[in-house]
Amino acid sequence: MHYFHHMAIKLVFANTCIVVLICIFESCSHFCTSTAQIPLSGGIASINPDLDSVKVGDTLRFNSSFPKNLKYENGGAPDSGTINLSGAKDVLTDVHMTSILGLNTAAPAMDSFSLFPKKGTIRDNSLDLHAAKTIYFEEDYDSFNFSMNILPLKRGIYCLVVLGVFAAKKDCVKSSISIRFNNVDNHWHYLRDIYYGGTSINANDSLMSYCFKVY
């Protein structure tokens, strides 16, 4: 299973010098000088109806959300500290659709589905048009939300993988936000029995994957 990792943007030396000069002459103090990224927890995702098998043409509803006030993630567990993301920009992530074909064998499968946004925006992912889409969350009163309808077009066994938000920006702070499926059953038996050949599932796959059969 393949995951795309957000690439940090490097600061250009010339631009940094310009910012420093402006601050000297205008006594500015609001320019960002830190490139640190803060890990946050609290994002959830779900698919309804929660079925391990659906027919071609059936509609699945995907929802994902997280509150504006999120806890820091310390060693994989939520900490007591919080950060408020009201007004944050670049609140986006990737969703991948993969067809499970056999032992350690999978193929891009986004073309086997039609996606219809209900809240938020869907855009093509230039890194892999056939495997992934980029989704943009919409800010509401107390949370960020995204939802879409998924229409299966072809038979097969699939896994939908949702990555965490890469680098939501607010002021001088970038935050990554973990997103986990909260369905009662994510149907990992397809992943375990077919792709992993009955052995244990990789931790990242189990946390970020929802699998189902289309017949």
PDB file of N, CA and C in Angstrom, residues 88-142:
ATOM      1  N   ALA A  88      -7.799  28.412  10.110  1.00  0.00           N
ATOM      2  CA  ALA A  88      -6.628  27.756   9.517  1.00  0.00           C
ATOM      3  C   ALA A  88      -6.793  27.597   8.010  1.00  0.00           C
ATOM      4  N   LYS A  89      -5.664  27.616   7.296  1.00  0.00           N
ATOM      5  CA  LYS A  89      -5.639  27.433   5.851  1.00  0.00           C
ATOM      6  C   LYS A  89      -5.017  26.073   5.513  1.00  0.00           C
ATOM      7  N   ASP A  90      -5.187  25.668   4.262  1.00  0.00           N
ATOM      8  CA  ASP A  90      -4.612  24.408   3.763  1.00  0.00           C
ATOM      9  C   ASP A  90      -5.044  23.211   4.609  1.00  0.00           C
ATOM     10  N   VAL A  91      -6.318  23.168   4.958  1.00  0.00           N
ATOM     11  CA  VAL A  91      -6.851  22.045   5.735  1.00  0.00           C
ATOM     12  C   VAL A  91      -7.293  20.978   4.728  1.00  0.00           C
ATOM     13  N   LEU A  92      -6.364  20.118   4.387  1.00  0.00           N
ATOM     14  CA  LEU A  92      -6.593  19.153   3.319  1.00  0.00           C
ATOM     15  C   LEU A  92      -5.829  17.872   3.586  1.00  0.00           C
ATOM     16  N   THR A  93      -6.225  16.816   2.882  1.00  0.00           N
ATOM     17  CA  THR A  93      -5.506  15.552   2.945  1.00  0.00           C
ATOM     18  C   THR A  93      -5.795  14.753   1.682  1.00  0.00           C
ATOM     19  N   ASP A  94      -5.230  13.560   1.598  1.00  0.00           N
ATOM     20  CA  ASP A  94      -5.457  12.673   0.455  1.00  0.00           C
ATOM     21  C   ASP A  94      -6.281  11.469   0.878  1.00  0.00           C
ATOM     22  N   VAL A  95      -7.143  11.020  -0.024  1.00  0.00           N
ATOM     23  CA  VAL A  95      -7.804   9.726   0.130  1.00  0.00           C
ATOM     24  C   VAL A  95      -7.374   8.854  -1.032  1.00  0.00           C
ATOM     25  N   HIS A  96      -7.056   7.603  -0.741  1.00  0.00           N
ATOM     26  CA  HIS A  96      -6.583   6.654  -1.748  1.00  0.00           C
ATOM     27  C   HIS A  96      -7.584   5.513  -1.877  1.00  0.00           C
ATOM     28  N   MET A  97      -7.803   5.051  -3.091  1.00  0.00           N
ATOM     29  CA  MET A  97      -8.626   3.869  -3.320  1.00  0.00           C
ATOM     30  C   MET A  97      -7.746   2.816  -3.988  1.00  0.00           C
ATOM     31  N   THR A  98      -7.648   1.656  -3.341  1.00  0.00           N
ATOM     32  CA  THR A  98      -6.773   0.588  -3.816  1.00  0.00           C
ATOM     33  C   THR A  98      -7.561  -0.698  -4.011  1.00  0.00           C
ATOM     34  N   SER A  99      -7.292  -1.392  -5.100  1.00  0.00           N
ATOM     35  CA  SER A  99      -7.888  -2.694  -5.365  1.00  0.00           C
ATOM     36  C   SER A  99      -6.937  -3.779  -4.865  1.00  0.00           C
ATOM     37  N   ILE A 100      -7.434  -4.667  -4.000  1.00  0.00           N
ATOM     38  CA  ILE A 100      -6.612  -5.759  -3.467  1.00  0.00           C
ATOM     39  C   ILE A 100      -6.716  -6.941  -4.423  1.00  0.00           C
ATOM     40  N   LEU A 101      -5.582  -7.353  -4.966  1.00  0.00           N
ATOM     41  CA  LEU A 101      -5.571  -8.389  -5.995  1.00  0.00           C
ATOM     42  C   LEU A 101      -5.016  -9.722  -5.523  1.00  0.00           C
ATOM     43  N   GLY A 102      -4.135  -9.699  -4.511  1.00  0.00           N
ATOM     44  CA  GLY A 102      -3.513 -10.936  -4.051  1.00  0.00           C
ATOM     45  C   GLY A 102      -2.441 -10.636  -3.030  1.00  0.00           C
ATOM     46  N   LEU A 103      -1.621 -11.625  -2.735  1.00  0.00           N
ATOM     47  CA  LEU A 103      -0.570 -11.463  -1.748  1.00  0.00           C
ATOM     48  C   LEU A 103       0.389 -10.352  -2.165  1.00  0.00           C
ATOM     49  N   ASN A 104       0.464  -9.313  -1.311  1.00  0.00           N
ATOM     50  CA  ASN A 104       1.335  -8.165  -1.580  1.00  0.00           C
ATOM     51  C   ASN A 104       1.102  -7.544  -2.960  1.00  0.00           C
ATOM     52  N   THR A 105      -0.116  -7.687  -3.444  1.00  0.00           N
ATOM     53  CA  THR A 105      -0.434  -7.182  -4.782  1.00  0.00           C
ATOM     54  C   THR A 105      -1.682  -6.314  -4.727  1.00  0.00           C
ATOM     55  N   ALA A 106      -1.526  -5.072  -5.144  1.00  0.00           N
ATOM     56  CA  ALA A 106      -2.648  -4.136  -5.162  1.00  0.00           C
ATOM     57  C   ALA A 106      -2.479  -3.198  -6.341  1.00  0.00           C
ATOM     58  N   ALA A 107      -3.560  -2.527  -6.715  1.00  0.00           N
ATOM     59  CA  ALA A 107      -3.516  -1.642  -7.876  1.00  0.00           C
ATOM     60  C   ALA A 107      -4.328  -0.380  -7.588  1.00  0.00           C
ATOM     61  N   PRO A 108      -3.950   0.749  -8.192  1.00  0.00           N
ATOM     62  CA  PRO A 108      -4.749   1.971  -8.049  1.00  0.00           C
ATOM     63  C   PRO A 108      -6.166   1.736  -8.543  1.00  0.00           C
ATOM     64  N   ALA A 109      -7.150   2.304  -7.826  1.00  0.00           N
ATOM     65  CA  ALA A 109      -8.536   1.972  -8.176  1.00  0.00           C
ATOM     66  C   ALA A 109      -9.485   3.166  -8.090  1.00  0.00           C
ATOM     67  N   MET A 110      -8.966   4.374  -8.085  1.00  0.00           N
ATOM     68  CA  MET A 110      -9.861   5.525  -8.006  1.00  0.00           C
ATOM     69  C   MET A 110     -10.784   5.601  -9.214  1.00  0.00           C
ATOM     70  N   ASP A 111     -10.322   5.087 -10.362  1.00  0.00           N
ATOM     71  CA  ASP A 111     -11.139   5.118 -11.573  1.00  0.00           C
ATOM     72  C   ASP A 111     -12.335   4.172 -11.510  1.00  0.00           C
ATOM     73  N   SER A 112     -12.366   3.313 -10.502  1.00  0.00           N
ATOM     74  CA  SER A 112     -13.486   2.373 -10.345  1.00  0.00           C
ATOM     75  C   SER A 112     -14.641   2.973  -9.539  1.00  0.00           C
ATOM     76  N   PHE A 113     -14.536   4.272  -9.223  1.00  0.00           N
ATOM     77  CA  PHE A 113     -15.550   4.938  -8.400  1.00  0.00           C
ATOM     78  C   PHE A 113     -15.820   6.341  -8.918  1.00  0.00           C
ATOM     79  N   SER A 114     -17.034   6.795  -8.678  1.00  0.00           N
ATOM     80  CA  SER A 114     -17.371   8.202  -8.870  1.00  0.00           C
ATOM     81  C   SER A 114     -17.546   8.831  -7.492  1.00  0.00           C
ATOM     82  N   LEU A 115     -16.977  10.009  -7.309  1.00  0.00           N
ATOM     83  CA  LEU A 115     -17.039  10.702  -6.020  1.00  0.00           C
ATOM     84  C   LEU A 115     -17.822  12.000  -6.184  1.00  0.00           C
ATOM     85  N   PHE A 116     -18.736  12.253  -5.236  1.00  0.00           N
ATOM     86  CA  PHE A 116     -19.582  13.439  -5.289  1.00  0.00           C
ATOM     87  C   PHE A 116     -19.484  14.181  -3.965  1.00  0.00           C
ATOM     88  N   PRO A 117     -18.812  15.334  -3.939  1.00  0.00           N
ATOM     89  CA  PRO A 117     -18.668  16.062  -2.665  1.00  0.00           C
ATOM     90  C   PRO A 117     -20.006  16.601  -2.170  1.00  0.00           C
ATOM     91  N   LYS A 118     -20.231  16.472  -0.877  1.00  0.00           N
ATOM     92  CA  LYS A 118     -21.426  17.020  -0.235  1.00  0.00           C
ATOM     93  C   LYS A 118     -21.070  18.223   0.644  1.00  0.00           C
ATOM     94  N   LYS A 119     -19.893  18.184   1.252  1.00  0.00           N
ATOM     95  CA  LYS A 119     -19.369  19.302   2.033  1.00  0.00           C
ATOM     96  C   LYS A 119     -17.862  19.317   1.850  1.00  0.00           C
ATOM     97  N   GLY A 120     -17.308  20.450   1.483  1.00  0.00           N
ATOM     98  CA  GLY A 120     -15.891  20.518   1.158  1.00  0.00           C
ATOM     99  C   GLY A 120     -15.672  20.366  -0.341  1.00  0.00           C
ATOM    100  N   THR A 121     -14.416  20.172  -0.735  1.00  0.00           N
ATOM    101  CA  THR A 121     -14.040  20.135  -2.145  1.00  0.00           C
ATOM    102  C   THR A 121     -13.150  18.936  -2.441  1.00  0.00           C
ATOM    103  N   ILE A 122     -13.300  18.372  -3.639  1.00  0.00           N
ATOM    104  CA  ILE A 122     -12.453  17.277  -4.109  1.00  0.00           C
ATOM    105  C   ILE A 122     -11.662  17.766  -5.328  1.00  0.00           C
ATOM    106  N   ARG A 123     -10.360  17.504  -5.331  1.00  0.00           N
ATOM    107  CA  ARG A 123      -9.533  17.854  -6.479  1.00  0.00           C
ATOM    108  C   ARG A 123      -8.670  16.662  -6.880  1.00  0.00           C
ATOM    109  N   ASP A 124      -8.272  16.650  -8.150  1.00  0.00           N
ATOM    110  CA  ASP A 124      -7.362  15.602  -8.609  1.00  0.00           C
ATOM    111  C   ASP A 124      -6.032  15.703  -7.874  1.00  0.00           C
ATOM    112  N   ASN A 125      -5.438  14.544  -7.644  1.00  0.00           N
ATOM    113  CA  ASN A 125      -4.115  14.489  -7.026  1.00  0.00           C
ATOM    114  C   ASN A 125      -3.080  14.310  -8.130  1.00  0.00           C
ATOM    115  N   SER A 126      -2.261  15.320  -8.341  1.00  0.00           N
ATOM    116  CA  SER A 126      -1.326  15.298  -9.462  1.00  0.00           C
ATOM    117  C   SER A 126      -0.240  14.239  -9.308  1.00  0.00           C
ATOM    118  N   LEU A 127      -0.011  13.759  -8.075  1.00  0.00           N
ATOM    119  CA  LEU A 127       1.011  12.737  -7.861  1.00  0.00           C
ATOM    120  C   LEU A 127       0.565  11.376  -8.384  1.00  0.00           C
ATOM    121  N   ASP A 128      -0.738  11.115  -8.346  1.00  0.00           N
ATOM    122  CA  ASP A 128      -1.248   9.835  -8.855  1.00  0.00           C
ATOM    123  C   ASP A 128      -2.739   9.980  -9.141  1.00  0.00           C
ATOM    124  N   LEU A 129      -3.060  10.324 -10.363  1.00  0.00           N
ATOM    125  CA  LEU A 129      -4.447  10.574 -10.741  1.00  0.00           C
ATOM    126  C   LEU A 129      -5.328   9.346 -10.601  1.00  0.00           C
ATOM    127  N   HIS A 130      -4.743   8.143 -10.722  1.00  0.00           N
ATOM    128  CA  HIS A 130      -5.537   6.917 -10.723  1.00  0.00           C
ATOM    129  C   HIS A 130      -5.699   6.297  -9.328  1.00  0.00           C
ATOM    130  N   ALA A 131      -4.971   6.813  -8.360  1.00  0.00           N
ATOM    131  CA  ALA A 131      -5.010   6.203  -7.029  1.00  0.00           C
ATOM    132  C   ALA A 131      -5.594   7.106  -5.960  1.00  0.00           C
ATOM    133  N   ALA A 132      -5.516   8.422  -6.141  1.00  0.00           N
ATOM    134  CA  ALA A 132      -5.836   9.312  -5.026  1.00  0.00           C
ATOM    135  C   ALA A 132      -6.577  10.561  -5.480  1.00  0.00           C
ATOM    136  N   LYS A 133      -7.277  11.148  -4.521  1.00  0.00           N
ATOM    137  CA  LYS A 133      -7.878  12.469  -4.661  1.00  0.00           C
ATOM    138  C   LYS A 133      -7.472  13.291  -3.435  1.00  0.00           C
ATOM    139  N   THR A 134      -7.408  14.589  -3.612  1.00  0.00           N
ATOM    140  CA  THR A 134      -7.148  15.491  -2.498  1.00  0.00           C
ATOM    141  C   THR A 134      -8.466  16.099  -2.055  1.00  0.00           C
ATOM    142  N   ILE A 135      -8.736  16.049  -0.759  1.00  0.00           N
ATOM    143  CA  ILE A 135      -9.988  16.586  -0.230  1.00  0.00           C
ATOM    144  C   ILE A 135      -9.691  17.788   0.663  1.00  0.00           C
ATOM    145  N   TYR A 136     -10.537  18.792   0.565  1.00  0.00           N
ATOM    146  CA  TYR A 136     -10.399  20.029   1.334  1.00  0.00           C
ATOM    147  C   TYR A 136     -11.562  20.140   2.310  1.00  0.00           C
ATOM    148  N   PHE A 137     -11.230  20.322   3.579  1.00  0.00           N
ATOM    149  CA  PHE A 137     -12.250  20.424   4.612  1.00  0.00           C
ATOM    150  C   PHE A 137     -12.873  21.818   4.616  1.00  0.00           C
ATOM    151  N   GLU A 138     -14.133  21.875   5.015  1.00  0.00           N
ATOM    152  CA  GLU A 138     -14.864  23.128   5.124  1.00  0.00           C
ATOM    153  C   GLU A 138     -14.981  23.511   6.598  1.00  0.00           C
ATOM    154  N   GLU A 139     -14.692  24.764   6.894  1.00  0.00           N
ATOM    155  CA  GLU A 139     -14.764  25.225   8.280  1.00  0.00           C
ATOM    156  C   GLU A 139     -16.188  25.588   8.643  1.00  0.00           C
ATOM    157  N   ASP A 140     -16.690  25.006   9.729  1.00  0.00           N
ATOM    158  CA  ASP A 140     -17.999  25.338  10.262  1.00  0.00           C
ATOM    159  C   ASP A 140     -17.831  26.069  11.596  1.00  0.00           C
ATOM    160  N   TYR A 141     -18.911  26.177  12.333  1.00  0.00           N
ATOM    161  CA  TYR A 141     -18.897  26.967  13.574  1.00  0.00           C
ATOM    162  C   TYR A 141     -17.861  26.473  14.572  1.00  0.00           C
ATOM    163  N   ASP A 142     -17.821  25.170  14.819  1.00  0.00           N
ATOM    164  CA  ASP A 142     -16.912  24.645  15.843  1.00  0.00           C
ATOM    165  C   ASP A 142     -16.054  23.478  15.358  1.00  0.00           C
TER     166      ASP A 142
END
